[in-house]
Amino acid sequence: QVQLVESGGGLVQAGGSLRLSCAASGSIGSPNVMGWYRQAPGKQRELVATITRGGSTNYADSVKGRFIISRDNAKNTVYLQMNSLKPEDTAVYYCNVNAIVAPYVYWGQGTQVTISS
């Protein structure tokens, strides 16, 4: 049984920081790409950041310079350090893992991030 468990969400004031984590367990193999998506109320789900097993990263323009994605390959865990948070960052954040084990695409349960002004 493959399981992705997210943690680290919460309520924080604008300008503050949060650190999200997503731990993958079970027979997931060795995922090549891990990342984070988010969905704000009334909005479509959008990509936030991705990272490959080799450490190559990609960020949405809206979070460049503020967010940092990282991973621990031995633990199959991906992190998202969020700094200088803005109210527009408020959303449910989802961990995403792409692997070579069926069904190939895995999602976390989502964690709420709320930024107050």
PDB file of C-alpha atoms in Angstrom:
ATOM      1  CA  GLN A   1       0.000   0.000   0.000  1.00  0.00           C
ATOM      2  CA  VAL A   2       1.413   3.343  -1.095  1.00  0.00           C
ATOM      3  CA  GLN A   3       0.725   6.276   1.175  1.00  0.00           C
ATOM      4  CA  LEU A   4       1.597   9.971   0.992  1.00  0.00           C
ATOM      5  CA  VAL A   5       1.255  11.807   4.290  1.00  0.00           C
ATOM      6  CA  GLU A   6       1.400  15.606   4.328  1.00  0.00           C
ATOM      7  CA  SER A   7       2.022  17.833   7.321  1.00  0.00           C
ATOM      8  CA  GLY A   8       3.025  21.377   8.204  1.00  0.00           C
ATOM      9  CA  GLY A   9       0.039  23.418   7.094  1.00  0.00           C
ATOM     10  CA  GLY A  10      -1.627  25.999   9.275  1.00  0.00           C
ATOM     11  CA  LEU A  11      -2.444  29.651   9.818  1.00  0.00           C
ATOM     12  CA  VAL A  12       0.267  32.285   9.656  1.00  0.00           C
ATOM     13  CA  GLN A  13       0.474  36.055   9.341  1.00  0.00           C
ATOM     14  CA  ALA A  14       1.586  37.671   6.097  1.00  0.00           C
ATOM     15  CA  GLY A  15       5.366  37.781   5.920  1.00  0.00           C
ATOM     16  CA  GLY A  16       5.747  34.631   7.973  1.00  0.00           C
ATOM     17  CA  SER A  17       7.001  31.173   7.056  1.00  0.00           C
ATOM     18  CA  LEU A  18       5.777  27.598   6.965  1.00  0.00           C
ATOM     19  CA  ARG A  19       7.440  24.310   6.095  1.00  0.00           C
ATOM     20  CA  LEU A  20       5.431  21.540   4.462  1.00  0.00           C
ATOM     21  CA  SER A  21       6.517  17.928   4.303  1.00  0.00           C
ATOM     22  CA  CYS A  22       5.247  14.911   2.397  1.00  0.00           C
ATOM     23  CA  ALA A  23       6.449  11.423   3.247  1.00  0.00           C
ATOM     24  CA  ALA A  24       5.871   8.602   0.785  1.00  0.00           C
ATOM     25  CA  SER A  25       5.801   5.052   2.086  1.00  0.00           C
ATOM     26  CA  GLY A  26       5.016   1.619   0.718  1.00  0.00           C
ATOM     27  CA  SER A  27       6.016  -0.019  -2.549  1.00  0.00           C
ATOM     28  CA  ILE A  28       6.428   3.211  -4.489  1.00  0.00           C
ATOM     29  CA  GLY A  29       9.893   2.426  -5.775  1.00  0.00           C
ATOM     30  CA  SER A  30      12.211   5.321  -6.514  1.00  0.00           C
ATOM     31  CA  PRO A  31      10.192   8.357  -7.700  1.00  0.00           C
ATOM     32  CA  ASN A  32      11.841  10.533 -10.322  1.00  0.00           C
ATOM     33  CA  VAL A  33       9.747  13.659  -9.819  1.00  0.00           C
ATOM     34  CA  MET A  34       8.158  14.949  -6.632  1.00  0.00           C
ATOM     35  CA  GLY A  35       6.391  18.241  -6.209  1.00  0.00           C
ATOM     36  CA  TRP A  36       3.715  20.480  -4.805  1.00  0.00           C
ATOM     37  CA  TYR A  37       0.484  21.820  -6.252  1.00  0.00           C
ATOM     38  CA  ARG A  38      -2.052  24.133  -4.676  1.00  0.00           C
ATOM     39  CA  GLN A  39      -5.701  24.995  -5.136  1.00  0.00           C
ATOM     40  CA  ALA A  40      -7.232  28.212  -3.849  1.00  0.00           C
ATOM     41  CA  PRO A  41     -11.001  28.681  -3.394  1.00  0.00           C
ATOM     42  CA  GLY A  42     -12.639  29.159  -6.780  1.00  0.00           C
ATOM     43  CA  LYS A  43      -9.370  28.527  -8.611  1.00  0.00           C
ATOM     44  CA  GLN A  44      -7.913  25.644 -10.595  1.00  0.00           C
ATOM     45  CA  ARG A  45      -5.165  23.523  -9.131  1.00  0.00           C
ATOM     46  CA  GLU A  46      -1.784  24.928 -10.116  1.00  0.00           C
ATOM     47  CA  LEU A  47       1.802  23.766  -9.986  1.00  0.00           C
ATOM     48  CA  VAL A  48       3.925  25.321  -7.250  1.00  0.00           C
ATOM     49  CA  ALA A  49       7.262  23.542  -7.542  1.00  0.00           C
ATOM     50  CA  THR A  50       8.848  20.264  -8.628  1.00  0.00           C
ATOM     51  CA  ILE A  51      12.142  18.538  -7.954  1.00  0.00           C
ATOM     52  CA  THR A  52      13.763  15.562  -9.650  1.00  0.00           C
ATOM     53  CA  ARG A  53      15.711  12.791  -7.990  1.00  0.00           C
ATOM     54  CA  GLY A  54      18.880  14.508  -9.182  1.00  0.00           C
ATOM     55  CA  GLY A  55      17.902  17.814  -7.585  1.00  0.00           C
ATOM     56  CA  SER A  56      16.715  19.800 -10.600  1.00  0.00           C
ATOM     57  CA  THR A  57      13.994  22.251  -9.530  1.00  0.00           C
ATOM     58  CA  ASN A  58      11.204  24.175 -11.193  1.00  0.00           C
ATOM     59  CA  TYR A  59       9.061  26.916  -9.644  1.00  0.00           C
ATOM     60  CA  ALA A  60       5.941  28.813 -10.542  1.00  0.00           C
ATOM     61  CA  ASP A  61       6.703  32.478 -11.230  1.00  0.00           C
ATOM     62  CA  SER A  62       4.485  33.513  -8.324  1.00  0.00           C
ATOM     63  CA  VAL A  63       6.690  31.767  -5.749  1.00  0.00           C
ATOM     64  CA  LYS A  64      10.181  32.230  -7.178  1.00  0.00           C
ATOM     65  CA  GLY A  65      12.536  33.732  -4.643  1.00  0.00           C
ATOM     66  CA  ARG A  66      10.196  32.919  -1.752  1.00  0.00           C
ATOM     67  CA  PHE A  67       9.690  29.137  -1.755  1.00  0.00           C
ATOM     68  CA  ILE A  68      12.316  26.396  -1.708  1.00  0.00           C
ATOM     69  CA  ILE A  69      11.622  22.768  -2.587  1.00  0.00           C
ATOM     70  CA  SER A  70      13.903  19.990  -1.381  1.00  0.00           C
ATOM     71  CA  ARG A  71      13.840  16.224  -0.928  1.00  0.00           C
ATOM     72  CA  ASP A  72      15.385  13.362   0.970  1.00  0.00           C
ATOM     73  CA  ASN A  73      15.689  10.468  -1.462  1.00  0.00           C
ATOM     74  CA  ALA A  74      16.496   7.907   1.220  1.00  0.00           C
ATOM     75  CA  LYS A  75      13.253   8.736   3.019  1.00  0.00           C
ATOM     76  CA  ASN A  76      11.160   9.457  -0.097  1.00  0.00           C
ATOM     77  CA  THR A  77      10.174  12.752   1.474  1.00  0.00           C
ATOM     78  CA  VAL A  78       9.691  16.107  -0.231  1.00  0.00           C
ATOM     79  CA  TYR A  79       9.622  19.469   1.547  1.00  0.00           C
ATOM     80  CA  LEU A  80       8.417  22.948   0.717  1.00  0.00           C
ATOM     81  CA  GLN A  81       9.879  25.843   2.679  1.00  0.00           C
ATOM     82  CA  MET A  82       7.589  28.841   2.239  1.00  0.00           C
ATOM     83  CA  ASN A  83       8.913  32.273   3.167  1.00  0.00           C
ATOM     84  CA  SER A  84       7.546  35.810   2.883  1.00  0.00           C
ATOM     85  CA  LEU A  85       4.046  34.414   2.683  1.00  0.00           C
ATOM     86  CA  LYS A  86       1.275  36.495   1.163  1.00  0.00           C
ATOM     87  CA  PRO A  87      -2.516  36.261   1.520  1.00  0.00           C
ATOM     88  CA  GLU A  88      -2.672  35.092  -2.098  1.00  0.00           C
ATOM     89  CA  ASP A  89      -0.694  31.995  -1.079  1.00  0.00           C
ATOM     90  CA  THR A  90      -3.760  30.787   0.821  1.00  0.00           C
ATOM     91  CA  ALA A  91      -4.767  27.410  -0.618  1.00  0.00           C
ATOM     92  CA  VAL A  92      -4.871  23.693  -0.050  1.00  0.00           C
ATOM     93  CA  TYR A  93      -1.431  22.327  -0.879  1.00  0.00           C
ATOM     94  CA  TYR A  94      -1.096  18.857  -2.388  1.00  0.00           C
ATOM     95  CA  CYS A  95       1.967  16.675  -2.600  1.00  0.00           C
ATOM     96  CA  ASN A  96       2.454  14.972  -5.970  1.00  0.00           C
ATOM     97  CA  VAL A  97       4.710  12.051  -6.816  1.00  0.00           C
ATOM     98  CA  ASN A  98       5.425  10.561 -10.231  1.00  0.00           C
ATOM     99  CA  ALA A  99       6.887   7.078 -10.140  1.00  0.00           C
ATOM    100  CA  ILE A 100       7.303   3.970 -12.293  1.00  0.00           C
ATOM    101  CA  VAL A 101       4.996   1.907 -10.087  1.00  0.00           C
ATOM    102  CA  ALA A 102       1.314   1.768 -11.042  1.00  0.00           C
ATOM    103  CA  PRO A 103      -0.824   3.878 -10.890  1.00  0.00           C
ATOM    104  CA  TYR A 104       2.268   6.043 -11.561  1.00  0.00           C
ATOM    105  CA  VAL A 105       0.768   9.284 -10.203  1.00  0.00           C
ATOM    106  CA  TYR A 106       0.164   9.706  -6.474  1.00  0.00           C
ATOM    107  CA  TRP A 107      -1.380  12.541  -4.468  1.00  0.00           C
ATOM    108  CA  GLY A 108      -1.300  13.506  -0.827  1.00  0.00           C
ATOM    109  CA  GLN A 109      -4.452  14.264   1.127  1.00  0.00           C
ATOM    110  CA  GLY A 110      -3.904  18.016   1.011  1.00  0.00           C
ATOM    111  CA  THR A 111      -2.984  20.414   3.786  1.00  0.00           C
ATOM    112  CA  GLN A 112      -4.564  23.826   4.354  1.00  0.00           C
ATOM    113  CA  VAL A 113      -2.339  26.897   4.323  1.00  0.00           C
ATOM    114  CA  THR A 114      -4.002  30.143   5.366  1.00  0.00           C
ATOM    115  CA  ILE A 115      -2.224  33.500   5.332  1.00  0.00           C
ATOM    116  CA  SER A 116      -3.836  36.386   7.177  1.00  0.00           C
ATOM    117  CA  SER A 117      -3.155  40.057   6.566  1.00  0.00           C
TER     118      SER A 117
END
